[in-house]
C-alpha cells in the first residue's frame, strides 16, 4: 500500500475496532515526582484501562519521545492502545497508533496528510462541536467535556452533563468519551446522562492503587451494546 493510499484509507481496522470496544481512557503526566512511569502504566492497564495518553505540558520534545517509547513498549506488552496529544510531529516520530487534538489545533485533514493511517480523536465542548465531531469523516472518536472544572484544563469552562445528554441523543455509532473531572464519586451521574465511555486523569493518577481504581471505574460503566 502506498503512503498516499494509506492516507485516504484512514486508520487500520484493528485500531478502530479497539477504540470501538474501549471504555476507559487515561491521560497521565510523566510521573516525574513518583518516578514510576512504566510501573504505573502496567498497573493502569492491568486494571482495565484501554488507552493511555501521555499529556504533560512541562516536558520537552526529547523527553516526551523517550517516555513515549516506554509507553509504546508497555502498551504492546499489554496488548493495549496508546496516544499522543496535540503534536503531530511527536505522534509521527513515536509511531503512535492514536492521535488526539483539540478544536484549535491542527485540522484533522491536515493531520491525516501528515500522519497517514492512525486513529484520530477530537475534543468537543458545545453541542455544535459534538454534532460536527460525530459526523467528521476523519475523527475515529471524540471527547465531550469538560463536564466539571478540572486543574488539568485551567481556564476551560465546565459544560455540565447536558452535553453528555446531547451526545447520547445523536445515537451515533462513533465512539465518544465523557471527559473532565470524572471520578468514582460522579461516574454514575455521567452514565445516567448517557455515556458508556470515559476519560479520566486524577481518578487513577492520584490513586494509591491504580489497578483497583481502574477496576472500580469500569465496574460502574454499562456493557457496550
JSON list of C-alpha atoms in Angstrom, two decimals:
[
{"chain": "A", "resi": 1, "resn": "UNK", "atom": "CA", "xyz": [0.00, 0.00, 0.00]},
{"chain": "A", "resi": 2, "resn": "UNK", "atom": "CA", "xyz": [1.42, 3.37, -0.95]},
{"chain": "A", "resi": 3, "resn": "UNK", "atom": "CA", "xyz": [1.65, 6.24, 1.52]},
{"chain": "A", "resi": 4, "resn": "UNK", "atom": "CA", "xyz": [-0.93, 8.20, -0.48]},
{"chain": "A", "resi": 5, "resn": "UNK", "atom": "CA", "xyz": [-3.47, 5.40, -0.46]},
{"chain": "A", "resi": 6, "resn": "UNK", "atom": "CA", "xyz": [-2.86, 4.85, 3.23]},
{"chain": "A", "resi": 7, "resn": "UNK", "atom": "CA", "xyz": [-3.76, 8.48, 3.88]},
{"chain": "A", "resi": 8, "resn": "UNK", "atom": "CA", "xyz": [-7.12, 8.06, 2.25]},
{"chain": "A", "resi": 9, "resn": "UNK", "atom": "CA", "xyz": [-7.81, 4.63, 3.72]},
{"chain": "A", "resi": 10, "resn": "UNK", "atom": "CA", "xyz": [-7.69, 6.02, 7.27]},
{"chain": "A", "resi": 11, "resn": "UNK", "atom": "CA", "xyz": [-6.75, 4.16, 10.42]},
{"chain": "A", "resi": 12, "resn": "UNK", "atom": "CA", "xyz": [-6.10, 0.40, 10.48]},
{"chain": "A", "resi": 13, "resn": "UNK", "atom": "CA", "xyz": [-9.23, -1.64, 11.09]},
{"chain": "A", "resi": 14, "resn": "UNK", "atom": "CA", "xyz": [-7.83, -3.33, 14.21]},
{"chain": "A", "resi": 15, "resn": "UNK", "atom": "CA", "xyz": [-7.07, 0.02, 15.84]},
{"chain": "A", "resi": 16, "resn": "UNK", "atom": "CA", "xyz": [-10.51, 1.37, 15.00]},
{"chain": "A", "resi": 17, "resn": "UNK", "atom": "CA", "xyz": [-12.05, -1.81, 16.41]},
{"chain": "A", "resi": 18, "resn": "UNK", "atom": "CA", "xyz": [-10.01, -1.45, 19.62]},
{"chain": "A", "resi": 19, "resn": "UNK", "atom": "CA", "xyz": [-11.26, 2.11, 20.09]},
{"chain": "A", "resi": 20, "resn": "UNK", "atom": "CA", "xyz": [-14.80, 0.97, 19.36]},
{"chain": "A", "resi": 21, "resn": "UNK", "atom": "CA", "xyz": [-14.58, -1.51, 22.24]},
{"chain": "A", "resi": 22, "resn": "UNK", "atom": "CA", "xyz": [-12.70, 0.84, 24.58]},
{"chain": "A", "resi": 23, "resn": "UNK", "atom": "CA", "xyz": [-14.43, 2.28, 27.63]},
{"chain": "A", "resi": 24, "resn": "UNK", "atom": "CA", "xyz": [-11.70, 3.60, 29.91]},
{"chain": "A", "resi": 25, "resn": "UNK", "atom": "CA", "xyz": [-9.20, 6.15, 28.54]},
{"chain": "A", "resi": 26, "resn": "UNK", "atom": "CA", "xyz": [-6.49, 7.52, 30.81]},
{"chain": "A", "resi": 27, "resn": "UNK", "atom": "CA", "xyz": [-4.42, 10.69, 30.45]},
{"chain": "A", "resi": 28, "resn": "UNK", "atom": "CA", "xyz": [-1.29, 10.81, 32.57]},
{"chain": "A", "resi": 29, "resn": "UNK", "atom": "CA", "xyz": [1.69, 13.09, 33.08]},
{"chain": "A", "resi": 30, "resn": "UNK", "atom": "CA", "xyz": [5.28, 11.88, 33.11]},
{"chain": "A", "resi": 31, "resn": "UNK", "atom": "CA", "xyz": [5.09, 10.77, 36.77]},
{"chain": "A", "resi": 32, "resn": "UNK", "atom": "CA", "xyz": [8.33, 12.69, 37.41]},
{"chain": "A", "resi": 33, "resn": "UNK", "atom": "CA", "xyz": [7.57, 13.11, 41.13]},
{"chain": "A", "resi": 34, "resn": "UNK", "atom": "CA", "xyz": [6.73, 9.44, 41.63]},
{"chain": "A", "resi": 35, "resn": "UNK", "atom": "CA", "xyz": [9.45, 8.09, 39.31]},
{"chain": "A", "resi": 36, "resn": "UNK", "atom": "CA", "xyz": [7.31, 5.08, 38.45]},
{"chain": "A", "resi": 37, "resn": "UNK", "atom": "CA", "xyz": [6.15, 5.72, 34.88]},
{"chain": "A", "resi": 38, "resn": "UNK", "atom": "CA", "xyz": [6.47, 2.20, 33.49]},
{"chain": "A", "resi": 39, "resn": "UNK", "atom": "CA", "xyz": [5.13, 0.51, 36.63]},
{"chain": "A", "resi": 40, "resn": "UNK", "atom": "CA", "xyz": [2.20, 2.93, 36.74]},
{"chain": "A", "resi": 41, "resn": "UNK", "atom": "CA", "xyz": [1.33, 2.20, 33.10]},
{"chain": "A", "resi": 42, "resn": "UNK", "atom": "CA", "xyz": [1.35, -1.54, 33.74]},
{"chain": "A", "resi": 43, "resn": "UNK", "atom": "CA", "xyz": [-0.83, -1.13, 36.82]},
{"chain": "A", "resi": 44, "resn": "UNK", "atom": "CA", "xyz": [-3.36, 1.01, 34.94]},
{"chain": "A", "resi": 45, "resn": "UNK", "atom": "CA", "xyz": [-3.55, -1.38, 32.01]},
{"chain": "A", "resi": 46, "resn": "UNK", "atom": "CA", "xyz": [-3.88, -4.31, 34.43]},
{"chain": "A", "resi": 47, "resn": "UNK", "atom": "CA", "xyz": [-6.95, -2.61, 35.91]},
{"chain": "A", "resi": 48, "resn": "UNK", "atom": "CA", "xyz": [-8.67, -2.48, 32.56]},
{"chain": "A", "resi": 49, "resn": "UNK", "atom": "CA", "xyz": [-7.60, 0.86, 31.08]},
{"chain": "A", "resi": 50, "resn": "UNK", "atom": "CA", "xyz": [-7.93, 0.55, 27.30]},
{"chain": "A", "resi": 51, "resn": "UNK", "atom": "CA", "xyz": [-5.98, 3.59, 26.08]},
{"chain": "A", "resi": 52, "resn": "UNK", "atom": "CA", "xyz": [-3.29, 5.68, 27.79]},
{"chain": "A", "resi": 53, "resn": "UNK", "atom": "CA", "xyz": [-2.32, 9.12, 26.54]},
{"chain": "A", "resi": 54, "resn": "UNK", "atom": "CA", "xyz": [0.79, 10.93, 27.74]},
{"chain": "A", "resi": 55, "resn": "UNK", "atom": "CA", "xyz": [-0.18, 14.54, 28.33]},
{"chain": "A", "resi": 56, "resn": "UNK", "atom": "CA", "xyz": [2.44, 16.62, 30.07]},
{"chain": "A", "resi": 57, "resn": "UNK", "atom": "CA", "xyz": [2.98, 20.26, 29.08]},
{"chain": "A", "resi": 58, "resn": "UNK", "atom": "CA", "xyz": [6.05, 20.58, 31.33]},
{"chain": "A", "resi": 59, "resn": "UNK", "atom": "CA", "xyz": [8.37, 18.31, 29.34]},
{"chain": "A", "resi": 60, "resn": "UNK", "atom": "CA", "xyz": [10.41, 18.99, 26.22]},
{"chain": "A", "resi": 61, "resn": "UNK", "atom": "CA", "xyz": [10.07, 17.05, 22.98]},
{"chain": "A", "resi": 62, "resn": "UNK", "atom": "CA", "xyz": [13.15, 14.86, 23.53]},
{"chain": "A", "resi": 63, "resn": "UNK", "atom": "CA", "xyz": [11.92, 13.70, 26.95]},
{"chain": "A", "resi": 64, "resn": "UNK", "atom": "CA", "xyz": [8.43, 13.16, 25.61]},
{"chain": "A", "resi": 65, "resn": "UNK", "atom": "CA", "xyz": [9.77, 10.88, 22.88]},
{"chain": "A", "resi": 66, "resn": "UNK", "atom": "CA", "xyz": [11.74, 8.90, 25.47]},
{"chain": "A", "resi": 67, "resn": "UNK", "atom": "CA", "xyz": [8.65, 8.46, 27.62]},
{"chain": "A", "resi": 68, "resn": "UNK", "atom": "CA", "xyz": [6.53, 7.55, 24.62]},
{"chain": "A", "resi": 69, "resn": "UNK", "atom": "CA", "xyz": [8.99, 4.79, 23.79]},
{"chain": "A", "resi": 70, "resn": "UNK", "atom": "CA", "xyz": [8.30, 3.39, 27.26]},
{"chain": "A", "resi": 71, "resn": "UNK", "atom": "CA", "xyz": [4.55, 3.81, 26.80]},
{"chain": "A", "resi": 72, "resn": "UNK", "atom": "CA", "xyz": [4.71, 2.09, 23.43]},
{"chain": "A", "resi": 73, "resn": "UNK", "atom": "CA", "xyz": [6.63, -0.86, 24.87]},
{"chain": "A", "resi": 74, "resn": "UNK", "atom": "CA", "xyz": [4.28, -1.32, 27.83]},
{"chain": "A", "resi": 75, "resn": "UNK", "atom": "CA", "xyz": [1.16, -0.92, 25.68]},
{"chain": "A", "resi": 76, "resn": "UNK", "atom": "CA", "xyz": [2.39, -3.54, 23.23]},
{"chain": "A", "resi": 77, "resn": "UNK", "atom": "CA", "xyz": [3.30, -5.82, 26.13]},
{"chain": "A", "resi": 78, "resn": "UNK", "atom": "CA", "xyz": [-0.26, -5.45, 27.47]},
{"chain": "A", "resi": 79, "resn": "UNK", "atom": "CA", "xyz": [-1.99, -5.52, 24.09]},
{"chain": "A", "resi": 80, "resn": "UNK", "atom": "CA", "xyz": [-3.46, -2.05, 24.58]},
{"chain": "A", "resi": 81, "resn": "UNK", "atom": "CA", "xyz": [-3.56, 1.28, 22.74]},
{"chain": "A", "resi": 82, "resn": "UNK", "atom": "CA", "xyz": [-1.61, 4.46, 23.45]},
{"chain": "A", "resi": 83, "resn": "UNK", "atom": "CA", "xyz": [-1.99, 8.03, 22.26]},
{"chain": "A", "resi": 84, "resn": "UNK", "atom": "CA", "xyz": [-0.20, 11.31, 21.64]},
{"chain": "A", "resi": 85, "resn": "UNK", "atom": "CA", "xyz": [-1.88, 14.65, 22.29]},
{"chain": "A", "resi": 86, "resn": "UNK", "atom": "CA", "xyz": [-1.68, 17.78, 20.09]},
{"chain": "A", "resi": 87, "resn": "UNK", "atom": "CA", "xyz": [1.76, 17.33, 18.49]},
{"chain": "A", "resi": 88, "resn": "UNK", "atom": "CA", "xyz": [1.60, 15.68, 15.06]},
{"chain": "A", "resi": 89, "resn": "UNK", "atom": "CA", "xyz": [5.40, 15.69, 14.79]},
{"chain": "A", "resi": 90, "resn": "UNK", "atom": "CA", "xyz": [5.73, 13.81, 18.08]},
{"chain": "A", "resi": 91, "resn": "UNK", "atom": "CA", "xyz": [2.98, 11.41, 17.03]},
{"chain": "A", "resi": 92, "resn": "UNK", "atom": "CA", "xyz": [4.75, 10.70, 13.76]},
{"chain": "A", "resi": 93, "resn": "UNK", "atom": "CA", "xyz": [8.19, 10.21, 15.28]},
{"chain": "A", "resi": 94, "resn": "UNK", "atom": "CA", "xyz": [6.90, 7.98, 18.07]},
{"chain": "A", "resi": 95, "resn": "UNK", "atom": "CA", "xyz": [4.75, 5.83, 15.81]},
{"chain": "A", "resi": 96, "resn": "UNK", "atom": "CA", "xyz": [1.64, 6.44, 17.90]},
{"chain": "A", "resi": 97, "resn": "UNK", "atom": "CA", "xyz": [-1.44, 4.48, 16.79]},
{"chain": "A", "resi": 98, "resn": "UNK", "atom": "CA", "xyz": [-3.78, 7.16, 18.19]},
{"chain": "A", "resi": 99, "resn": "UNK", "atom": "CA", "xyz": [-3.55, 10.94, 17.86]},
{"chain": "A", "resi": 100, "resn": "UNK", "atom": "CA", "xyz": [-5.81, 13.35, 19.74]},
{"chain": "A", "resi": 101, "resn": "UNK", "atom": "CA", "xyz": [-6.30, 17.05, 19.00]},
{"chain": "A", "resi": 102, "resn": "UNK", "atom": "CA", "xyz": [-8.41, 19.96, 20.14]},
{"chain": "A", "resi": 103, "resn": "UNK", "atom": "CA", "xyz": [-10.66, 22.35, 18.29]},
{"chain": "A", "resi": 104, "resn": "UNK", "atom": "CA", "xyz": [-7.91, 24.95, 17.82]},
{"chain": "A", "resi": 105, "resn": "UNK", "atom": "CA", "xyz": [-5.12, 22.54, 16.93]},
{"chain": "A", "resi": 106, "resn": "UNK", "atom": "CA", "xyz": [-4.10, 21.17, 13.56]},
{"chain": "A", "resi": 107, "resn": "UNK", "atom": "CA", "xyz": [-7.19, 20.44, 11.40]},
{"chain": "A", "resi": 108, "resn": "UNK", "atom": "CA", "xyz": [-7.92, 16.73, 11.14]},
{"chain": "A", "resi": 109, "resn": "UNK", "atom": "CA", "xyz": [-7.47, 16.52, 7.34]},
{"chain": "A", "resi": 110, "resn": "UNK", "atom": "CA", "xyz": [-4.03, 18.12, 7.69]},
{"chain": "A", "resi": 111, "resn": "UNK", "atom": "CA", "xyz": [-3.15, 15.69, 10.48]},
{"chain": "A", "resi": 112, "resn": "UNK", "atom": "CA", "xyz": [-4.20, 12.80, 8.27]},
{"chain": "A", "resi": 113, "resn": "UNK", "atom": "CA", "xyz": [-1.95, 14.09, 5.48]},
{"chain": "A", "resi": 114, "resn": "UNK", "atom": "CA", "xyz": [0.99, 14.24, 7.87]},
{"chain": "A", "resi": 115, "resn": "UNK", "atom": "CA", "xyz": [0.38, 11.05, 9.83]},
{"chain": "A", "resi": 116, "resn": "UNK", "atom": "CA", "xyz": [-1.29, 8.68, 7.40]},
{"chain": "A", "resi": 117, "resn": "UNK", "atom": "CA", "xyz": [-3.15, 5.70, 8.85]},
{"chain": "A", "resi": 118, "resn": "UNK", "atom": "CA", "xyz": [-3.56, 6.48, 12.53]},
{"chain": "A", "resi": 119, "resn": "UNK", "atom": "CA", "xyz": [-6.74, 6.74, 14.56]},
{"chain": "A", "resi": 120, "resn": "UNK", "atom": "CA", "xyz": [-7.63, 10.32, 15.38]},
{"chain": "A", "resi": 121, "resn": "UNK", "atom": "CA", "xyz": [-9.76, 11.81, 18.13]},
{"chain": "A", "resi": 122, "resn": "UNK", "atom": "CA", "xyz": [-11.24, 15.27, 18.52]},
{"chain": "A", "resi": 123, "resn": "UNK", "atom": "CA", "xyz": [-12.24, 17.28, 21.59]},
{"chain": "A", "resi": 124, "resn": "UNK", "atom": "CA", "xyz": [-15.68, 18.91, 21.58]},
{"chain": "A", "resi": 125, "resn": "UNK", "atom": "CA", "xyz": [-17.03, 21.47, 24.03]},
{"chain": "A", "resi": 126, "resn": "UNK", "atom": "CA", "xyz": [-20.50, 22.53, 22.88]},
{"chain": "A", "resi": 127, "resn": "UNK", "atom": "CA", "xyz": [-23.48, 20.96, 21.07]},
{"chain": "A", "resi": 128, "resn": "UNK", "atom": "CA", "xyz": [-22.41, 22.20, 17.64]},
{"chain": "A", "resi": 129, "resn": "UNK", "atom": "CA", "xyz": [-18.90, 20.80, 18.05]},
{"chain": "A", "resi": 130, "resn": "UNK", "atom": "CA", "xyz": [-20.26, 17.49, 19.34]},
{"chain": "A", "resi": 131, "resn": "UNK", "atom": "CA", "xyz": [-22.64, 17.15, 16.41]},
{"chain": "A", "resi": 132, "resn": "UNK", "atom": "CA", "xyz": [-19.87, 18.01, 13.95]},
{"chain": "A", "resi": 133, "resn": "UNK", "atom": "CA", "xyz": [-17.42, 15.56, 15.55]},
{"chain": "A", "resi": 134, "resn": "UNK", "atom": "CA", "xyz": [-19.98, 12.77, 15.33]},
{"chain": "A", "resi": 135, "resn": "UNK", "atom": "CA", "xyz": [-20.10, 13.24, 11.56]},
{"chain": "A", "resi": 136, "resn": "UNK", "atom": "CA", "xyz": [-16.49, 14.19, 10.88]},
{"chain": "A", "resi": 137, "resn": "UNK", "atom": "CA", "xyz": [-15.02, 11.75, 8.35]},
{"chain": "A", "resi": 138, "resn": "UNK", "atom": "CA", "xyz": [-11.53, 11.97, 9.85]},
{"chain": "A", "resi": 139, "resn": "UNK", "atom": "CA", "xyz": [-12.48, 11.57, 13.51]},
{"chain": "A", "resi": 140, "resn": "UNK", "atom": "CA", "xyz": [-12.47, 7.97, 14.70]},
{"chain": "A", "resi": 141, "resn": "UNK", "atom": "CA", "xyz": [-13.72, 9.04, 18.13]},
{"chain": "A", "resi": 142, "resn": "UNK", "atom": "CA", "xyz": [-14.48, 12.25, 20.01]},
{"chain": "A", "resi": 143, "resn": "UNK", "atom": "CA", "xyz": [-14.49, 13.53, 23.57]},
{"chain": "A", "resi": 144, "resn": "UNK", "atom": "CA", "xyz": [-17.29, 15.50, 25.24]},
{"chain": "A", "resi": 145, "resn": "UNK", "atom": "CA", "xyz": [-16.48, 17.97, 28.01]},
{"chain": "A", "resi": 146, "resn": "UNK", "atom": "CA", "xyz": [-15.05, 19.08, 30.33]},
{"chain": "A", "resi": 147, "resn": "UNK", "atom": "CA", "xyz": [-18.08, 18.12, 32.42]},
{"chain": "A", "resi": 148, "resn": "UNK", "atom": "CA", "xyz": [-16.66, 19.64, 35.60]},
{"chain": "A", "resi": 149, "resn": "UNK", "atom": "CA", "xyz": [-13.90, 22.17, 36.21]},
{"chain": "A", "resi": 150, "resn": "UNK", "atom": "CA", "xyz": [-10.55, 20.42, 36.37]},
{"chain": "A", "resi": 151, "resn": "UNK", "atom": "CA", "xyz": [-6.99, 21.60, 37.07]},
{"chain": "A", "resi": 152, "resn": "UNK", "atom": "CA", "xyz": [-5.76, 19.65, 34.05]},
{"chain": "A", "resi": 153, "resn": "UNK", "atom": "CA", "xyz": [-7.60, 22.15, 31.83]},
{"chain": "A", "resi": 154, "resn": "UNK", "atom": "CA", "xyz": [-7.28, 25.51, 33.60]},
{"chain": "A", "resi": 155, "resn": "UNK", "atom": "CA", "xyz": [-9.47, 28.23, 32.16]},
{"chain": "A", "resi": 156, "resn": "UNK", "atom": "CA", "xyz": [-11.71, 25.79, 30.33]},
{"chain": "A", "resi": 157, "resn": "UNK", "atom": "CA", "xyz": [-15.33, 26.31, 31.34]},
{"chain": "A", "resi": 158, "resn": "UNK", "atom": "CA", "xyz": [-17.22, 23.27, 32.55]},
{"chain": "A", "resi": 159, "resn": "UNK", "atom": "CA", "xyz": [-20.04, 22.26, 30.22]},
{"chain": "A", "resi": 160, "resn": "UNK", "atom": "CA", "xyz": [-22.06, 20.03, 32.53]},
{"chain": "A", "resi": 161, "resn": "UNK", "atom": "CA", "xyz": [-23.93, 16.80, 31.94]},
{"chain": "A", "resi": 162, "resn": "UNK", "atom": "CA", "xyz": [-26.32, 18.34, 29.40]},
{"chain": "A", "resi": 163, "resn": "UNK", "atom": "CA", "xyz": [-23.59, 17.98, 26.77]},
{"chain": "A", "resi": 164, "resn": "UNK", "atom": "CA", "xyz": [-23.38, 14.26, 27.51]},
{"chain": "A", "resi": 165, "resn": "UNK", "atom": "CA", "xyz": [-27.14, 14.07, 27.07]},
{"chain": "A", "resi": 166, "resn": "UNK", "atom": "CA", "xyz": [-26.80, 15.84, 23.72]},
{"chain": "A", "resi": 167, "resn": "UNK", "atom": "CA", "xyz": [-24.11, 13.42, 22.56]},
{"chain": "A", "resi": 168, "resn": "UNK", "atom": "CA", "xyz": [-26.23, 10.46, 23.61]},
{"chain": "A", "resi": 169, "resn": "UNK", "atom": "CA", "xyz": [-29.23, 11.85, 21.73]},
{"chain": "A", "resi": 170, "resn": "UNK", "atom": "CA", "xyz": [-27.30, 11.69, 18.46]},
{"chain": "A", "resi": 171, "resn": "UNK", "atom": "CA", "xyz": [-27.32, 7.88, 18.58]},
{"chain": "A", "resi": 172, "resn": "UNK", "atom": "CA", "xyz": [-24.05, 7.84, 16.71]},
{"chain": "A", "resi": 173, "resn": "UNK", "atom": "CA", "xyz": [-22.15, 4.59, 16.24]},
{"chain": "A", "resi": 174, "resn": "UNK", "atom": "CA", "xyz": [-18.88, 6.53, 16.52]},
{"chain": "A", "resi": 175, "resn": "UNK", "atom": "CA", "xyz": [-17.22, 6.03, 19.91]},
{"chain": "A", "resi": 176, "resn": "UNK", "atom": "CA", "xyz": [-17.30, 9.06, 22.22]},
{"chain": "A", "resi": 177, "resn": "UNK", "atom": "CA", "xyz": [-15.94, 9.62, 25.70]},
{"chain": "A", "resi": 178, "resn": "UNK", "atom": "CA", "xyz": [-17.12, 11.89, 28.52]},
{"chain": "A", "resi": 179, "resn": "UNK", "atom": "CA", "xyz": [-14.20, 13.85, 29.98]},
{"chain": "A", "resi": 180, "resn": "UNK", "atom": "CA", "xyz": [-13.43, 16.45, 32.63]},
{"chain": "A", "resi": 181, "resn": "UNK", "atom": "CA", "xyz": [-13.43, 15.80, 36.36]},
{"chain": "A", "resi": 182, "resn": "UNK", "atom": "CA", "xyz": [-14.89, 12.30, 36.00]},
{"chain": "A", "resi": 183, "resn": "UNK", "atom": "CA", "xyz": [-14.17, 10.18, 39.07]},
{"chain": "A", "resi": 184, "resn": "UNK", "atom": "CA", "xyz": [-15.65, 7.39, 41.14]},
{"chain": "A", "resi": 185, "resn": "UNK", "atom": "CA", "xyz": [-17.94, 9.75, 43.05]},
{"chain": "A", "resi": 186, "resn": "UNK", "atom": "CA", "xyz": [-19.70, 11.07, 39.94]},
{"chain": "A", "resi": 187, "resn": "UNK", "atom": "CA", "xyz": [-19.23, 8.45, 37.23]},
{"chain": "A", "resi": 188, "resn": "UNK", "atom": "CA", "xyz": [-22.73, 7.08, 37.82]},
{"chain": "A", "resi": 189, "resn": "UNK", "atom": "CA", "xyz": [-24.16, 10.55, 37.01]},
{"chain": "A", "resi": 190, "resn": "UNK", "atom": "CA", "xyz": [-22.17, 10.50, 33.76]},
{"chain": "A", "resi": 191, "resn": "UNK", "atom": "CA", "xyz": [-23.56, 7.08, 32.89]},
{"chain": "A", "resi": 192, "resn": "UNK", "atom": "CA", "xyz": [-27.10, 8.18, 33.76]},
{"chain": "A", "resi": 193, "resn": "UNK", "atom": "CA", "xyz": [-26.69, 11.08, 31.32]},
{"chain": "A", "resi": 194, "resn": "UNK", "atom": "CA", "xyz": [-25.94, 8.61, 28.55]},
{"chain": "A", "resi": 195, "resn": "UNK", "atom": "CA", "xyz": [-22.18, 7.95, 28.45]},
{"chain": "A", "resi": 196, "resn": "UNK", "atom": "CA", "xyz": [-20.68, 4.48, 28.33]},
{"chain": "A", "resi": 197, "resn": "UNK", "atom": "CA", "xyz": [-17.05, 5.58, 27.82]},
{"chain": "A", "resi": 198, "resn": "UNK", "atom": "CA", "xyz": [-14.99, 7.94, 29.96]},
{"chain": "A", "resi": 199, "resn": "UNK", "atom": "CA", "xyz": [-11.61, 9.70, 30.04]},
{"chain": "A", "resi": 200, "resn": "UNK", "atom": "CA", "xyz": [-10.06, 10.14, 33.47]},
{"chain": "A", "resi": 201, "resn": "UNK", "atom": "CA", "xyz": [-6.91, 11.66, 34.90]},
{"chain": "A", "resi": 202, "resn": "UNK", "atom": "CA", "xyz": [-6.73, 12.14, 38.68]},
{"chain": "A", "resi": 203, "resn": "UNK", "atom": "CA", "xyz": [-9.17, 9.31, 39.41]},
{"chain": "A", "resi": 204, "resn": "UNK", "atom": "CA", "xyz": [-6.33, 6.94, 38.54]},
{"chain": "A", "resi": 205, "resn": "UNK", "atom": "CA", "xyz": [-3.14, 9.03, 38.59]},
{"chain": "A", "resi": 206, "resn": "UNK", "atom": "CA", "xyz": [-3.74, 10.08, 42.20]},
{"chain": "A", "resi": 207, "resn": "UNK", "atom": "CA", "xyz": [-4.95, 6.69, 43.38]},
{"chain": "A", "resi": 208, "resn": "UNK", "atom": "CA", "xyz": [-2.82, 4.68, 45.79]},
{"chain": "A", "resi": 209, "resn": "UNK", "atom": "CA", "xyz": [-3.72, 1.57, 43.80]},
{"chain": "A", "resi": 210, "resn": "UNK", "atom": "CA", "xyz": [-4.15, 2.43, 40.10]},
{"chain": "A", "resi": 211, "resn": "UNK", "atom": "CA", "xyz": [-5.26, -1.10, 39.24]},
{"chain": "A", "resi": 212, "resn": "UNK", "atom": "CA", "xyz": [-8.05, -1.09, 41.81]},
{"chain": "A", "resi": 213, "resn": "UNK", "atom": "CA", "xyz": [-9.08, 2.44, 40.82]},
{"chain": "A", "resi": 214, "resn": "UNK", "atom": "CA", "xyz": [-9.43, 1.44, 37.18]},
{"chain": "A", "resi": 215, "resn": "UNK", "atom": "CA", "xyz": [-11.39, -1.68, 38.10]},
{"chain": "A", "resi": 216, "resn": "UNK", "atom": "CA", "xyz": [-13.76, 0.33, 40.28]},
{"chain": "A", "resi": 217, "resn": "UNK", "atom": "CA", "xyz": [-14.47, 2.81, 37.47]},
{"chain": "A", "resi": 218, "resn": "UNK", "atom": "CA", "xyz": [-15.03, 0.07, 34.92]},
{"chain": "A", "resi": 219, "resn": "UNK", "atom": "CA", "xyz": [-17.45, -1.72, 37.24]},
{"chain": "A", "resi": 220, "resn": "UNK", "atom": "CA", "xyz": [-19.75, 1.31, 37.06]},
{"chain": "A", "resi": 221, "resn": "UNK", "atom": "CA", "xyz": [-19.79, 1.55, 33.27]},
{"chain": "A", "resi": 222, "resn": "UNK", "atom": "CA", "xyz": [-22.52, -0.23, 31.31]},
{"chain": "A", "resi": 223, "resn": "UNK", "atom": "CA", "xyz": [-21.68, -3.00, 28.89]},
{"chain": "A", "resi": 224, "resn": "UNK", "atom": "CA", "xyz": [-21.34, -1.77, 25.34]},
{"chain": "A", "resi": 225, "resn": "UNK", "atom": "CA", "xyz": [-24.26, -2.71, 23.11]}
]
